[in-house]
CSV table of N, CA, C and O in Angstrom, one decimal:
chain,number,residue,atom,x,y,z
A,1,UNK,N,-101.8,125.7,-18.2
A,1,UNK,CA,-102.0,125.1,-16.9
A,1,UNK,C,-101.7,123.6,-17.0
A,1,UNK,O,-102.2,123.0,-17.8
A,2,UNK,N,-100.8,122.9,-16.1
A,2,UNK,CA,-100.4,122.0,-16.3
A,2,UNK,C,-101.2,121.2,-14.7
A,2,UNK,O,-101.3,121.7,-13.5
A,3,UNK,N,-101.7,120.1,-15.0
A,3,UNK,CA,-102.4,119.3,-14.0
A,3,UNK,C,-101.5,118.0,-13.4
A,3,UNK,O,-100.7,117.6,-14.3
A,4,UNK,N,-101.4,117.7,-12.8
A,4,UNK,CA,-100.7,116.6,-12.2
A,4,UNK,C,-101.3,115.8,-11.3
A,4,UNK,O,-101.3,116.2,-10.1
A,5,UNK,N,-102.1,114.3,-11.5
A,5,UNK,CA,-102.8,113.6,-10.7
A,5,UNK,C,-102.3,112.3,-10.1
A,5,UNK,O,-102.0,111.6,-11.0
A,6,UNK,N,-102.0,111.8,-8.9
A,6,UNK,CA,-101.3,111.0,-8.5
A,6,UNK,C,-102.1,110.3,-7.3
A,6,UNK,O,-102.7,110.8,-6.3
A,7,UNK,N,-101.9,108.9,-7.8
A,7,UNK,CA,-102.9,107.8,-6.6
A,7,UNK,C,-101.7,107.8,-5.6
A,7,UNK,O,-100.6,108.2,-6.0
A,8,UNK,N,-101.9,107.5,-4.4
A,8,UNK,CA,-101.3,106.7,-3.7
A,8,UNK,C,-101.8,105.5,-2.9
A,8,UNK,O,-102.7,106.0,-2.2
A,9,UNK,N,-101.6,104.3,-2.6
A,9,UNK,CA,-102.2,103.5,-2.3
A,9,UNK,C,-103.7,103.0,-2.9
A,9,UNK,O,-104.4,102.3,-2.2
A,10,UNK,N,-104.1,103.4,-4.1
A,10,UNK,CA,-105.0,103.5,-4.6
A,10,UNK,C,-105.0,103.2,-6.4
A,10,UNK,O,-103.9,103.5,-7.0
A,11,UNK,N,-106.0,102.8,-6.9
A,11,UNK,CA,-106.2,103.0,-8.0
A,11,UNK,C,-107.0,103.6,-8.9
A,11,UNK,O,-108.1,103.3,-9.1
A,12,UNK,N,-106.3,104.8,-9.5
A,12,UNK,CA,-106.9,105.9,-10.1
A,12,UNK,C,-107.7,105.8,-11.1
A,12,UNK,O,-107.2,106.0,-12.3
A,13,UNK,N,-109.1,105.3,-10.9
A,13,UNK,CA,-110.2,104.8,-11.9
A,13,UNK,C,-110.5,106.0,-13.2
A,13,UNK,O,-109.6,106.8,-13.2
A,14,UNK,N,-111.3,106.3,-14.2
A,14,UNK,CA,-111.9,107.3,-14.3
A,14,UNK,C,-112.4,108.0,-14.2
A,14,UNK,O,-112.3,109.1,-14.7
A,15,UNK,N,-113.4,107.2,-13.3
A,15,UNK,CA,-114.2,108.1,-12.3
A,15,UNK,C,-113.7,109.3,-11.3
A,15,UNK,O,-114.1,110.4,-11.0
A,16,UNK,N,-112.9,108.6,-10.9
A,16,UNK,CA,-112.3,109.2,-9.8
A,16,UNK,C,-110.6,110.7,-10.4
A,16,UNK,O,-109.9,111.5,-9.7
A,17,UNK,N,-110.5,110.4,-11.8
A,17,UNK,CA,-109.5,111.5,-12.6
A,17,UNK,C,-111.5,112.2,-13.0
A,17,UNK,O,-111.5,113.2,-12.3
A,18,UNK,N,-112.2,112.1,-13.3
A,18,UNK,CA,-113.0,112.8,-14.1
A,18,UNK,C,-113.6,113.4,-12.9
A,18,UNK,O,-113.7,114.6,-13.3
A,19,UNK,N,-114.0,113.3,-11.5
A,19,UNK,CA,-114.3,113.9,-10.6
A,19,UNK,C,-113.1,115.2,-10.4
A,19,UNK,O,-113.5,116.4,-10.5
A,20,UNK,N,-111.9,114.9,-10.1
A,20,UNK,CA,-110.9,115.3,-9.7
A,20,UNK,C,-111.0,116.6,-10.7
A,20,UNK,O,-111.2,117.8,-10.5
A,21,UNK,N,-110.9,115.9,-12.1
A,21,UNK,CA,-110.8,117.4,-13.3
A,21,UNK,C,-111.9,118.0,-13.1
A,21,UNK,O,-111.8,119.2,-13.3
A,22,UNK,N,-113.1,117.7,-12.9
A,22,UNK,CA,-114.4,118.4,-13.1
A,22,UNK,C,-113.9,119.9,-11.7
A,22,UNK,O,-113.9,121.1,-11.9
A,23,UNK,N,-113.5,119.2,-10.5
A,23,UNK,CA,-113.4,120.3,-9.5
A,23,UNK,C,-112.1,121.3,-9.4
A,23,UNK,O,-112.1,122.4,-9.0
A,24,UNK,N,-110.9,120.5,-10.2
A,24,UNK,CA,-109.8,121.4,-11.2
A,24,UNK,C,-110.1,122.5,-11.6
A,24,UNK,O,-109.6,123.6,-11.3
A,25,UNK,N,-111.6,122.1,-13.0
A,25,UNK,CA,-111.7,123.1,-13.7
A,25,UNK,C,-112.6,124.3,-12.9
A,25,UNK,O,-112.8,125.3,-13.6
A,26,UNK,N,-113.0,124.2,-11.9
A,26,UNK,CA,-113.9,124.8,-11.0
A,26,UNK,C,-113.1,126.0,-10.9
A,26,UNK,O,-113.2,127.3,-11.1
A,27,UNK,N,-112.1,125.0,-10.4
A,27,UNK,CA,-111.0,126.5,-10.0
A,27,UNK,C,-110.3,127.2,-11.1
A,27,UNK,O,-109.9,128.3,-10.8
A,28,UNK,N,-110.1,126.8,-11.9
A,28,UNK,CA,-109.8,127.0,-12.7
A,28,UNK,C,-110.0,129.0,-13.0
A,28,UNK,O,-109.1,129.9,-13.3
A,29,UNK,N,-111.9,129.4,-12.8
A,29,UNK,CA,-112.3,130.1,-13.2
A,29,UNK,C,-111.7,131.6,-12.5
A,29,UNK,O,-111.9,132.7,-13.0
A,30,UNK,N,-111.1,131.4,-11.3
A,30,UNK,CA,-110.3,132.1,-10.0
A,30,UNK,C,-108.6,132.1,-10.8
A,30,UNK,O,-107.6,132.9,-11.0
A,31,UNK,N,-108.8,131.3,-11.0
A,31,UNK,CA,-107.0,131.2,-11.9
A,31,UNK,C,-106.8,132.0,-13.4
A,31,UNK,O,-105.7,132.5,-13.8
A,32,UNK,N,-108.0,132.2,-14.2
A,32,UNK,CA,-107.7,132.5,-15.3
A,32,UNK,C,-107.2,134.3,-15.7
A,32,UNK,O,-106.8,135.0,-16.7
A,33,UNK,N,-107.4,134.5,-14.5
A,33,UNK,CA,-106.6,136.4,-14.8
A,33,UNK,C,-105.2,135.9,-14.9
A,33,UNK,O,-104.6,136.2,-16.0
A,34,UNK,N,-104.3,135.1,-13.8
A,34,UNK,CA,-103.2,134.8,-13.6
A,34,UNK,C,-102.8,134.4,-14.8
A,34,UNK,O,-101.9,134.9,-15.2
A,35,UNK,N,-103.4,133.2,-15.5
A,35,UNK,CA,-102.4,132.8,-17.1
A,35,UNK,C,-103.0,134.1,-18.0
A,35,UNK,O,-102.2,134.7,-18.8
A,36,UNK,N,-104.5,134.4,-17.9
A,36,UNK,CA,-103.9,135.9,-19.1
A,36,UNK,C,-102.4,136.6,-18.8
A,36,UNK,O,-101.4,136.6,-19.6
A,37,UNK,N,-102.3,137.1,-17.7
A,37,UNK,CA,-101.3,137.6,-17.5
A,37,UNK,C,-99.5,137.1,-17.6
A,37,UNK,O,-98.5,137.7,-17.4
A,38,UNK,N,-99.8,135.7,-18.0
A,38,UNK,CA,-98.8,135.4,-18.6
A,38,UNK,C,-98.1,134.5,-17.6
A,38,UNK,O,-97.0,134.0,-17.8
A,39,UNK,N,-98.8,134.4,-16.4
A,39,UNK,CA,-98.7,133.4,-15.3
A,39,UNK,C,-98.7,132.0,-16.0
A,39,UNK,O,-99.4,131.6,-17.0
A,40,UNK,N,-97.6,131.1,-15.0
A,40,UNK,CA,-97.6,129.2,-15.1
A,40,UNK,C,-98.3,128.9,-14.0
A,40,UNK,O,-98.3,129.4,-12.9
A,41,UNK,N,-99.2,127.7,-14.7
A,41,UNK,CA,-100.2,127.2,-12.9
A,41,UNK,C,-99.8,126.0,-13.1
A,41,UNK,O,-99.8,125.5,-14.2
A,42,UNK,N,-99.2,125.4,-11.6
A,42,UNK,CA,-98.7,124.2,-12.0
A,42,UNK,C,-99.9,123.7,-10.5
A,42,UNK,O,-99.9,124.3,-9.4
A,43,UNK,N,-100.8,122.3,-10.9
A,43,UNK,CA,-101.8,121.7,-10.0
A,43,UNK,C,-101.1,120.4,-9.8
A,43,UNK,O,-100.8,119.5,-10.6
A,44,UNK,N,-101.0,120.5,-8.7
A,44,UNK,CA,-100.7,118.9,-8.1
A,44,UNK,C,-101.3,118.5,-7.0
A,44,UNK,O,-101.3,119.0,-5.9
A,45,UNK,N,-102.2,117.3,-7.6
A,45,UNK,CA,-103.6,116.6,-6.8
A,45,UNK,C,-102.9,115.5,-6.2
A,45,UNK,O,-102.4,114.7,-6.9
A,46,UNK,N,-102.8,115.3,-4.9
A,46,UNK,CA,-102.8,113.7,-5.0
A,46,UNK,C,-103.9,113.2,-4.0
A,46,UNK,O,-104.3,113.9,-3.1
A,47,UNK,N,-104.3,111.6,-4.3
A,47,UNK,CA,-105.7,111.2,-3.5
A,47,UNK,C,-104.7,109.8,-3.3
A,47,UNK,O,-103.6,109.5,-3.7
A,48,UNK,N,-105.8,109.2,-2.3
A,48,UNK,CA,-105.1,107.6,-1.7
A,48,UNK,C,-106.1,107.4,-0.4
A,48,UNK,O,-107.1,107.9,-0.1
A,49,UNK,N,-105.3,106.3,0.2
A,49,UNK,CA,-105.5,105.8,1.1
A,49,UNK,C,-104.9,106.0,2.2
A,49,UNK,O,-103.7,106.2,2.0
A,50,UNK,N,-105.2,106.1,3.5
A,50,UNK,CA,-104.1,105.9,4.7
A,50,UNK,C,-102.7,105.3,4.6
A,50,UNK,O,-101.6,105.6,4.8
A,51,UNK,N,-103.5,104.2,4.3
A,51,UNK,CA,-103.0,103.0,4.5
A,51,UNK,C,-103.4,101.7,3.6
A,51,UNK,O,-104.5,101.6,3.2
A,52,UNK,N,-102.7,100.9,3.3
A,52,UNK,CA,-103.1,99.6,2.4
A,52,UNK,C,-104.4,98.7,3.1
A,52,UNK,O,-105.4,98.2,2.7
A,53,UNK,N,-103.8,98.7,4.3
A,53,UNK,CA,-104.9,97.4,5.1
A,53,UNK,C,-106.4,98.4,5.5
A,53,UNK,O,-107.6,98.0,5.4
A,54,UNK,N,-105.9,99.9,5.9
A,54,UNK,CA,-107.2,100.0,6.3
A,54,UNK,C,-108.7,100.2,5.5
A,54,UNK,O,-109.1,101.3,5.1
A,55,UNK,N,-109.3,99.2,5.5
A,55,UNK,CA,-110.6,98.8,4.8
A,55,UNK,C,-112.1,100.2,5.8
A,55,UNK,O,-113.1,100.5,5.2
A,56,UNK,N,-112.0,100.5,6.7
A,56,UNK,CA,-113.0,101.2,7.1
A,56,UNK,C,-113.1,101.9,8.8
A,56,UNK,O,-112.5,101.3,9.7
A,57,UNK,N,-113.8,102.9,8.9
A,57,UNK,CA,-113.4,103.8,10.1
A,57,UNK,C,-112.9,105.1,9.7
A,57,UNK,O,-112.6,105.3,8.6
A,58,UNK,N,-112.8,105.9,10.4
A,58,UNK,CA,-112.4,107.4,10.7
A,58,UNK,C,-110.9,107.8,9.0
A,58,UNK,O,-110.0,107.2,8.4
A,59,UNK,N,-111.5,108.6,9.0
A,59,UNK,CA,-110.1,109.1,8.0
A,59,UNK,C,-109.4,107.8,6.8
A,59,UNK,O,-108.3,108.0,6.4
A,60,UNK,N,-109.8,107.3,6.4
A,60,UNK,CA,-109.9,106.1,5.7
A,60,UNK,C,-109.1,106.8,4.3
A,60,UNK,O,-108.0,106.4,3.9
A,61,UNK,N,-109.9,107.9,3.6
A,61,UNK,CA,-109.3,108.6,2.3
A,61,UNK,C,-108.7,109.8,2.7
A,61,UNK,O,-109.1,110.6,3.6
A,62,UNK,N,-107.7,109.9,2.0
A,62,UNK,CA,-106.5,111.7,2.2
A,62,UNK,C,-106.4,111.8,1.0
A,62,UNK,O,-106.1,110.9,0.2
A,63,UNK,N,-106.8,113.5,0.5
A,63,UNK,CA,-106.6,114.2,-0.3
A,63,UNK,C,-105.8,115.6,0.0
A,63,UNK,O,-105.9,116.2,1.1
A,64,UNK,N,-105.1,115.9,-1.0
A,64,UNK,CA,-104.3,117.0,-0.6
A,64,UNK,C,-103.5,117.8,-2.4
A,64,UNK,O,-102.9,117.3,-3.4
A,65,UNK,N,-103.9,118.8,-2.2
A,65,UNK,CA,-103.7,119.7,-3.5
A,65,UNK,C,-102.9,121.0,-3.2
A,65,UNK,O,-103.2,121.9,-2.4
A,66,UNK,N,-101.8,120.7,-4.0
A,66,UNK,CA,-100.9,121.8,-4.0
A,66,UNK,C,-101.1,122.5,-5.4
A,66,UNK,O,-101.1,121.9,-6.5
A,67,UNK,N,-101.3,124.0,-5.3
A,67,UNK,CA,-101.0,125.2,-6.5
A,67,UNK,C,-100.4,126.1,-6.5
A,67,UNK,O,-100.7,127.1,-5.9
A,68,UNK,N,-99.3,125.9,-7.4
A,68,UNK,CA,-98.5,126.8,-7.5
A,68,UNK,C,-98.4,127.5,-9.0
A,68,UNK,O,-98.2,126.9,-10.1
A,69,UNK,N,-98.6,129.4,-8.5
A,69,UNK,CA,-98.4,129.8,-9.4
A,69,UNK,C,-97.3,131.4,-9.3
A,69,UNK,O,-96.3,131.2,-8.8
A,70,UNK,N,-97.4,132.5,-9.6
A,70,UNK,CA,-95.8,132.9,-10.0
A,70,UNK,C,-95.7,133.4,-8.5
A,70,UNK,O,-96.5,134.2,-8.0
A,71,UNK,N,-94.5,132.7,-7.8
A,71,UNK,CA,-94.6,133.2,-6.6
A,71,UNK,C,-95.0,132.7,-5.3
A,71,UNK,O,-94.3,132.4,-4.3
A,72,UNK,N,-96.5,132.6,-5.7
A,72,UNK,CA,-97.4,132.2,-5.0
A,72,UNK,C,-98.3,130.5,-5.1
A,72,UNK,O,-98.5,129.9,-6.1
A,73,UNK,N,-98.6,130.0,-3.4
A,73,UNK,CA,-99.0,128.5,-3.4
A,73,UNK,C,-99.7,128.3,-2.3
A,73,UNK,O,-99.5,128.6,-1.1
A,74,UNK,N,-100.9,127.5,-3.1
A,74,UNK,CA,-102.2,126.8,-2.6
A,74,UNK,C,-102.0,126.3,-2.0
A,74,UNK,O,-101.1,125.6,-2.5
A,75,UNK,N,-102.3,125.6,-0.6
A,75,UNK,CA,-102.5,124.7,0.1
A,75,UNK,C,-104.0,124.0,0.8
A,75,UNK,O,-104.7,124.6,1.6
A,76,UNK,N,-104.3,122.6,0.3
A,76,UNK,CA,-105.2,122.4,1.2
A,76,UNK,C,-105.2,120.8,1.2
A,76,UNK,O,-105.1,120.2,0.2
A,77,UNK,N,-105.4,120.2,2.5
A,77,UNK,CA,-105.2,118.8,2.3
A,77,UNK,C,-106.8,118.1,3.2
A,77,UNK,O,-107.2,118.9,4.0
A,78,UNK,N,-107.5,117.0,3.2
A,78,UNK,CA,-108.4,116.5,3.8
A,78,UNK,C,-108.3,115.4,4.3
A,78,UNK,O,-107.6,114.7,3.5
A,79,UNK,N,-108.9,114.7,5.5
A,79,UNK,CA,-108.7,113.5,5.8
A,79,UNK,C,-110.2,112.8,5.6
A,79,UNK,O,-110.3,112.3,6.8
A,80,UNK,N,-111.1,112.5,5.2
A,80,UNK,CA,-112.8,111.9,4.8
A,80,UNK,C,-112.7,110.4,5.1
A,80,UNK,O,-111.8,109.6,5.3
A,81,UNK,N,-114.2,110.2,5.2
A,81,UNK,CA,-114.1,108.6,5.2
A,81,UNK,C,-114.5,107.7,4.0
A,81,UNK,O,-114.5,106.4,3.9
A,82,UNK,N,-114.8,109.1,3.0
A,82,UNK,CA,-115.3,109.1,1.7
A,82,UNK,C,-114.4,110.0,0.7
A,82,UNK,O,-114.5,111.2,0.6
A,83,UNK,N,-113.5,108.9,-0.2
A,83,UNK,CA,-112.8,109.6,-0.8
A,83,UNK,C,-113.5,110.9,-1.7
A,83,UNK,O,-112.8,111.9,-1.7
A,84,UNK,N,-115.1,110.9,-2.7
A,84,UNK,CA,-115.0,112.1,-3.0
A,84,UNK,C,-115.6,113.7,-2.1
A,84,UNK,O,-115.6,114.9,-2.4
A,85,UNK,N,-115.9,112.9,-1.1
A,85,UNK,CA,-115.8,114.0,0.0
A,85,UNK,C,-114.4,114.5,0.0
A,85,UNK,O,-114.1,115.5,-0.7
A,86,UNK,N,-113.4,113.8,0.7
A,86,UNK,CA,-112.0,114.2,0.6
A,86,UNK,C,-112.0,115.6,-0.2
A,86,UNK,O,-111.8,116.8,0.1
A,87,UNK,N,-112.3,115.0,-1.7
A,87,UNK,CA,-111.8,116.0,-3.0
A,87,UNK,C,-112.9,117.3,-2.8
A,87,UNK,O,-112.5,118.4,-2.9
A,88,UNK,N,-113.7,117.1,-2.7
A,88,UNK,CA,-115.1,117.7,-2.5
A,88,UNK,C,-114.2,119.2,-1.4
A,88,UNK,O,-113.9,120.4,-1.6
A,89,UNK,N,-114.0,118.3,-0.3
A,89,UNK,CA,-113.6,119.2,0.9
A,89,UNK,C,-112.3,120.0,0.6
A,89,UNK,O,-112.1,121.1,1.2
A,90,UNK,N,-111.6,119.6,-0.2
A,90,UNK,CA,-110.2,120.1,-0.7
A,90,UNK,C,-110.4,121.5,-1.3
A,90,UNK,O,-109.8,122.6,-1.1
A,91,UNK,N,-111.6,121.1,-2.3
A,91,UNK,CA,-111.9,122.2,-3.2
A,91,UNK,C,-112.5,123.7,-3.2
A,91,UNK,O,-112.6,124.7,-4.0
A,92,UNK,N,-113.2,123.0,-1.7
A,92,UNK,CA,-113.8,124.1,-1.5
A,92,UNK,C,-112.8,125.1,-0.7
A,92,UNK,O,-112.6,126.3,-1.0
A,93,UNK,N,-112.2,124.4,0.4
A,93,UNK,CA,-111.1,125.3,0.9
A,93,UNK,C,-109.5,126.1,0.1
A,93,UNK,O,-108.6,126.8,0.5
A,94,UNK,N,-109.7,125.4,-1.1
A,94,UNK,CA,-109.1,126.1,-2.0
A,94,UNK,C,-109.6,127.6,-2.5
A,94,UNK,O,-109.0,128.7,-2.3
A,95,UNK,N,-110.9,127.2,-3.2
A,95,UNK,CA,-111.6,128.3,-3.3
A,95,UNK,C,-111.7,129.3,-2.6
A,95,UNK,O,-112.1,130.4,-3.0
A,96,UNK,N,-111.5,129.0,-1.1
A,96,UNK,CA,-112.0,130.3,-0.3
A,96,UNK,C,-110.7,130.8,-0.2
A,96,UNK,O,-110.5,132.0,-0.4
A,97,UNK,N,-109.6,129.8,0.0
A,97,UNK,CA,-108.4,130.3,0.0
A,97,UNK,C,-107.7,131.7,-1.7
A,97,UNK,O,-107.0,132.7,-1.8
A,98,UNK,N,-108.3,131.0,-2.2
A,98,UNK,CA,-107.8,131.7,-3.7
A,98,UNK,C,-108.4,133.2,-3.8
A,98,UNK,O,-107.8,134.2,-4.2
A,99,UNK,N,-109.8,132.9,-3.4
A,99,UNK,CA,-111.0,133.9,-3.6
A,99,UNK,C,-110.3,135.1,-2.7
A,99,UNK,O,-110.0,136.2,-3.3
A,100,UNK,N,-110.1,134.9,-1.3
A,100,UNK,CA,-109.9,136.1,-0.2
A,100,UNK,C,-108.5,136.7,-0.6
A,100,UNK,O,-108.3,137.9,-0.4
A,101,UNK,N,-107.5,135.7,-1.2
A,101,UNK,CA,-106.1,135.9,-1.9
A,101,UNK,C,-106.6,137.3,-2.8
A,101,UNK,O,-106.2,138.4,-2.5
A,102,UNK,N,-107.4,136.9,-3.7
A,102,UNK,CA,-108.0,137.5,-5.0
A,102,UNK,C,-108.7,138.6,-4.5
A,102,UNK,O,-108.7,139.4,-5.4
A,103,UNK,N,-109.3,139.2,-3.4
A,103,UNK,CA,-110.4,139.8,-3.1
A,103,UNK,C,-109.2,141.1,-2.2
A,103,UNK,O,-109.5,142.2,-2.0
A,104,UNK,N,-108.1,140.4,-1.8
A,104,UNK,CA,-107.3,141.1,-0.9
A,104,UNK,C,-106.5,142.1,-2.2
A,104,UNK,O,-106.5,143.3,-2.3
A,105,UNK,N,-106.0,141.2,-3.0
A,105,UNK,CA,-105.2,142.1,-3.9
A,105,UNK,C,-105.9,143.0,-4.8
A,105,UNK,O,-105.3,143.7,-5.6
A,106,UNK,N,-107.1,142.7,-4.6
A,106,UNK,CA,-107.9,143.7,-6.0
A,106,UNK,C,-108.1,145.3,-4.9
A,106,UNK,O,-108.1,146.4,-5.4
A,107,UNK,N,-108.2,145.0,-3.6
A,107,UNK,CA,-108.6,146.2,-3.1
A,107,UNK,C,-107.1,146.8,-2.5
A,107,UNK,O,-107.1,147.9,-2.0
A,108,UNK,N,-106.1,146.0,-2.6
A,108,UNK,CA,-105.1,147.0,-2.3
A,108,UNK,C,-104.6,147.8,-3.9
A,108,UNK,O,-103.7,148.6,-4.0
């Protein structure tokens, strides 16, 4: 599984990569039949800002995570006024996204 984390307009503290991987590995747990099976998961996070000047108000932080794995790709992006909300919100609609993916193909 290869991870890929990328600021934009922003500086990517540790806090904010150690949040990011903590909710990674979450998913992680939905992903792991795919690399048994010999599947490549390639994660590309990126977090930022709007904008440089905007300091506060509506939509202030954007997160957006792409996954791609054989084939098949994740989509989910957020607009927050609170960047780990953003990530927070990202992750969860990944999971449902992955889960119903996962839930659809076990019963066909």
């Amino acid at each position: 599984m290869q991870i890929n984390l990328k600021g934009k307009n922003i500086e990517l503290t540790e806090a904010i990569k150690d949040h990011v991987l903590n909710k990674v590995t979450n998913l992680e747990k939905l992903l792991s039949g795919i690399e048994k099976r010999g599947g490549e998961i390639t994660i590309n996070f990126e977090v930022g800002k709007s904008t440089k000047h905007h300091n506060k108000g509506d939509s202030v932080f954007h997160a957006h995570c792409l996954i791609s794995t054989n084939g098949q790709e994740f989509y989910s992006s957020a607009d927050e006024e609170d960047l780990y909300t953003a990530i927070d919100v990202v992750k969860e609609s990944l999971f449902r996204e992955i889960s119903k993916n996962k839930d659809r193909r076990q019963t066909l």
